[in-house]
Short mmCIF file of C-alpha atoms in Angstrom, two decimals:
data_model
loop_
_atom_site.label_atom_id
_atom_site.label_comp_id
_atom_site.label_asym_id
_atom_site.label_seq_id
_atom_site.Cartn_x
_atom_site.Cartn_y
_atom_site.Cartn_z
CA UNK A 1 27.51 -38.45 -14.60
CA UNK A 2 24.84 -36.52 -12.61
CA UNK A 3 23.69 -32.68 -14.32
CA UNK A 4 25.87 -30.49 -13.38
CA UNK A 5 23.38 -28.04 -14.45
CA UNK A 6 20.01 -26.90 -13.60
CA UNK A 7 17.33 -25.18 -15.55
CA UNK A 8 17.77 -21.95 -18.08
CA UNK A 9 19.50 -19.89 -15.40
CA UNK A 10 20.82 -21.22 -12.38
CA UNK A 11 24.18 -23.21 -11.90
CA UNK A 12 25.05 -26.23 -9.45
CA UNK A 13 28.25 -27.07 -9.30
CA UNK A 14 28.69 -31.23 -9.47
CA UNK A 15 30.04 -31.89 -5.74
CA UNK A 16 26.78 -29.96 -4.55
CA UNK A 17 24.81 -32.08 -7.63
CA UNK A 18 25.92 -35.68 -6.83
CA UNK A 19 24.40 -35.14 -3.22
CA UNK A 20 21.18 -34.11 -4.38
CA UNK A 21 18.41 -37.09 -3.96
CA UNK A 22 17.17 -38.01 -7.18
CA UNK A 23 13.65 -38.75 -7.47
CA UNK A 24 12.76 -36.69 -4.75
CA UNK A 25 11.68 -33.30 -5.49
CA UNK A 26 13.27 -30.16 -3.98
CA UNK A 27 12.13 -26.47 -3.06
CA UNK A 28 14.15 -24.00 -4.50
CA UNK A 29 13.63 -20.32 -2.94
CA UNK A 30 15.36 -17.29 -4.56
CA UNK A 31 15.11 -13.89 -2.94
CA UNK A 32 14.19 -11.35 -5.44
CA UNK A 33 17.05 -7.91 -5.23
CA UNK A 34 15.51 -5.41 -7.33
CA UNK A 35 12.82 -4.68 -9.89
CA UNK A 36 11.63 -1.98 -11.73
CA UNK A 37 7.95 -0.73 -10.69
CA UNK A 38 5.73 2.25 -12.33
CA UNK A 39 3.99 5.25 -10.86
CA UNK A 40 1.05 4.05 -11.73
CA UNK A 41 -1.19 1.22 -12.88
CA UNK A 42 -3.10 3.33 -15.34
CA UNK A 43 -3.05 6.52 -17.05
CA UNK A 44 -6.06 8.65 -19.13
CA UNK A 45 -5.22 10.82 -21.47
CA UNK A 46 -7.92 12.92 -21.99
CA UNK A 47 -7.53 15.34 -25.17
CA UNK A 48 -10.30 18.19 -23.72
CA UNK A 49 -13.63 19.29 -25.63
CA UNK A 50 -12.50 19.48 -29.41
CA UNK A 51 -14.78 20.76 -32.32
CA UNK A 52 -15.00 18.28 -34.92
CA UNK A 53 -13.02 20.39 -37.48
CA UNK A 54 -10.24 20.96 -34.86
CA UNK A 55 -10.02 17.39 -33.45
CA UNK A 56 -7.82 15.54 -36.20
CA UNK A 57 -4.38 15.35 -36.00
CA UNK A 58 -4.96 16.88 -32.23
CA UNK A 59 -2.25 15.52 -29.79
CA UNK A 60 -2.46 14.92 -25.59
CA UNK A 61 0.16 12.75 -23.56
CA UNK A 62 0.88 11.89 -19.99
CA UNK A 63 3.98 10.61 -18.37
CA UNK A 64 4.92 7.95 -16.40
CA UNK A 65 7.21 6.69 -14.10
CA UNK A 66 9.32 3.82 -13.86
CA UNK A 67 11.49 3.44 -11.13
CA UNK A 68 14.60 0.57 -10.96
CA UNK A 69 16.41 -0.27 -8.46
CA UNK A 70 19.05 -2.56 -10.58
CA UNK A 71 20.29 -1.27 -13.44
CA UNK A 72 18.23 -3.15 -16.41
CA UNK A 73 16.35 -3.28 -20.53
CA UNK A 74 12.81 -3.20 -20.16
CA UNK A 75 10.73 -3.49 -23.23
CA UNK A 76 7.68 -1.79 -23.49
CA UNK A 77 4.97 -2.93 -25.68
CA UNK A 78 1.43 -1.71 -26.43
CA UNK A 79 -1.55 -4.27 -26.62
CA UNK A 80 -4.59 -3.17 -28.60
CA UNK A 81 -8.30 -3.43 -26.26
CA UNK A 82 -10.40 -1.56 -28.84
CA UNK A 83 -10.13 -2.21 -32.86
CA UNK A 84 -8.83 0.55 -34.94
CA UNK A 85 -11.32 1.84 -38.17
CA UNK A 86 -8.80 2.75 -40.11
CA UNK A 87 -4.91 0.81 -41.37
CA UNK A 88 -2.24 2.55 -39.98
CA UNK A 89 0.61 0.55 -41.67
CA UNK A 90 2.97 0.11 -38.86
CA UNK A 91 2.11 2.95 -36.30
CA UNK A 92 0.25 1.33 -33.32
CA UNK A 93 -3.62 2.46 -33.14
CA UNK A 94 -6.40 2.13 -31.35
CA UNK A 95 -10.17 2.64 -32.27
CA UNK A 96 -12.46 5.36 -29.95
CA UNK A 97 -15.54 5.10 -31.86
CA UNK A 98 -17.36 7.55 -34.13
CA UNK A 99 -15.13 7.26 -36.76
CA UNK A 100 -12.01 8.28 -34.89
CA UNK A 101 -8.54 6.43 -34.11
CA UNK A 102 -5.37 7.29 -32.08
CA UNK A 103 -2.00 6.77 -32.61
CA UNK A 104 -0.43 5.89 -29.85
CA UNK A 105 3.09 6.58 -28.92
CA UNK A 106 5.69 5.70 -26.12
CA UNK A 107 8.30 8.27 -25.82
CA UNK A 108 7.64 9.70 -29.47
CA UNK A 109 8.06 6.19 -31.37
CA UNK A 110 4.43 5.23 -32.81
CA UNK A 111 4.92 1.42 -33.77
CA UNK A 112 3.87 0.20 -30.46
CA UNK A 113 7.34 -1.33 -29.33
CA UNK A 114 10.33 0.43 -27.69
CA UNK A 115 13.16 -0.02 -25.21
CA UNK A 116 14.85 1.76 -22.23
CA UNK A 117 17.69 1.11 -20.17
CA UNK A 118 18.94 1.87 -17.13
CA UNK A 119 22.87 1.86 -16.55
CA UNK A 120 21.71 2.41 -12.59
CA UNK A 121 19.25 2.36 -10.17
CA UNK A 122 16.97 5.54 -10.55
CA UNK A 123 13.37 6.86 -12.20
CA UNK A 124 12.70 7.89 -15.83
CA UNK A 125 9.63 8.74 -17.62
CA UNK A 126 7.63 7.59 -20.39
CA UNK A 127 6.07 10.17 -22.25
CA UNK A 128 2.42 7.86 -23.85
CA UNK A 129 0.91 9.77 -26.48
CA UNK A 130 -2.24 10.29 -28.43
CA UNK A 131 -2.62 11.20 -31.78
CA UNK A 132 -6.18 11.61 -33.26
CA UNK A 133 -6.90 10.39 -36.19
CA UNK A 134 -10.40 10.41 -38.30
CA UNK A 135 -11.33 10.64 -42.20
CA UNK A 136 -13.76 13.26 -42.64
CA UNK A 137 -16.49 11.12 -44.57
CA UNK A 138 -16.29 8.50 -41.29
CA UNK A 139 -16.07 11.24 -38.33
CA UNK A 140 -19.07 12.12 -36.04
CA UNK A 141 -19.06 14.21 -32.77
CA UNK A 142 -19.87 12.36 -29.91
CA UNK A 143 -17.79 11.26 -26.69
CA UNK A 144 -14.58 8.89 -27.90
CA UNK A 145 -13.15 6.31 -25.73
CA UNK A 146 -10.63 3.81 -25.77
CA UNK A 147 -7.92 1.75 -24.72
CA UNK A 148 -4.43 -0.71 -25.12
CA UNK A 149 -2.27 -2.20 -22.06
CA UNK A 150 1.54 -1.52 -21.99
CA UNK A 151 3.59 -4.48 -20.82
CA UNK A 152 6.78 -3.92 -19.50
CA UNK A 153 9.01 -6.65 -20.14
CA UNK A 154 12.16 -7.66 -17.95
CA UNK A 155 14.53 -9.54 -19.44
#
């Protein structure tokens, strides 16, 4: 009995099966009908000129875009690029030098991980925020910088 089945995804019935050669090897092409694409291949959040007794606990976001054009879960999930100084149990950070941290968030949840759907074709946004963070006997003025990578993950 030849497969009546090929790969994770993608059904062949038998009658089409049994006619396929087999030890040859055969070029499958599938025509992509939608996707879900963002505004925007970076963002900066830049949280201004801050004196060092105002900066902690000092907040800045920017939104993005993500525009589907087939209804669909994306999971979006925050990669670290610079270490973190300090252990923020489960709230996603990153380090910007001098003593100082942010918390990052996607649409208000801090752990680094979240989901959206979309029942149909259309835009929402992300709201990515920063959250500084620094312990006073660490801190130092100076310029901070730093960075993760959201993935977007289609299903």
């Amino acid at each position: 009995h030849f497969a009546s089945y090929l790969g994770a995804r993608f059904k062949i019935p038998y009658n089409v099966a049994k006619t396929l050669p087999r030890e040859n090897e055969m070029l499958f092409l599938f025509k992509n009908i939608g996707g879900c694409r963002p505004s925007a291949q970076s963002l900066e959040i830049k949280h201004g000129d801050l004196s060092i007794n105002s900066a902690n606990n000092h907040y800045a976001a920017q939104t993005l875009s993500v525009s589907c054009d087939v209804p669909a879960n994306i999971r979006f999930m925050l990669l670290r690029n610079t270490t973190p100084t300090y252990s923020h149990g489960k709230k996603f950070s990153v380090g910007l030098g001098h003593g100082w941290d942010s918390i990052v968030s996607v649409n208000g949840v801090d752990t680094g991980e979240t989901t959206m759907r979309w029942y149909k074709a259309g835009t929402q946004n992300l709201t990515i925020g920063s959250r500084l963070y620094g312990e006073s006997s660490k801190i130092q003025p100076g310029v901070l910088s730093g960075s993760a990578t959201l993935l977007m993950i289609l299903p």
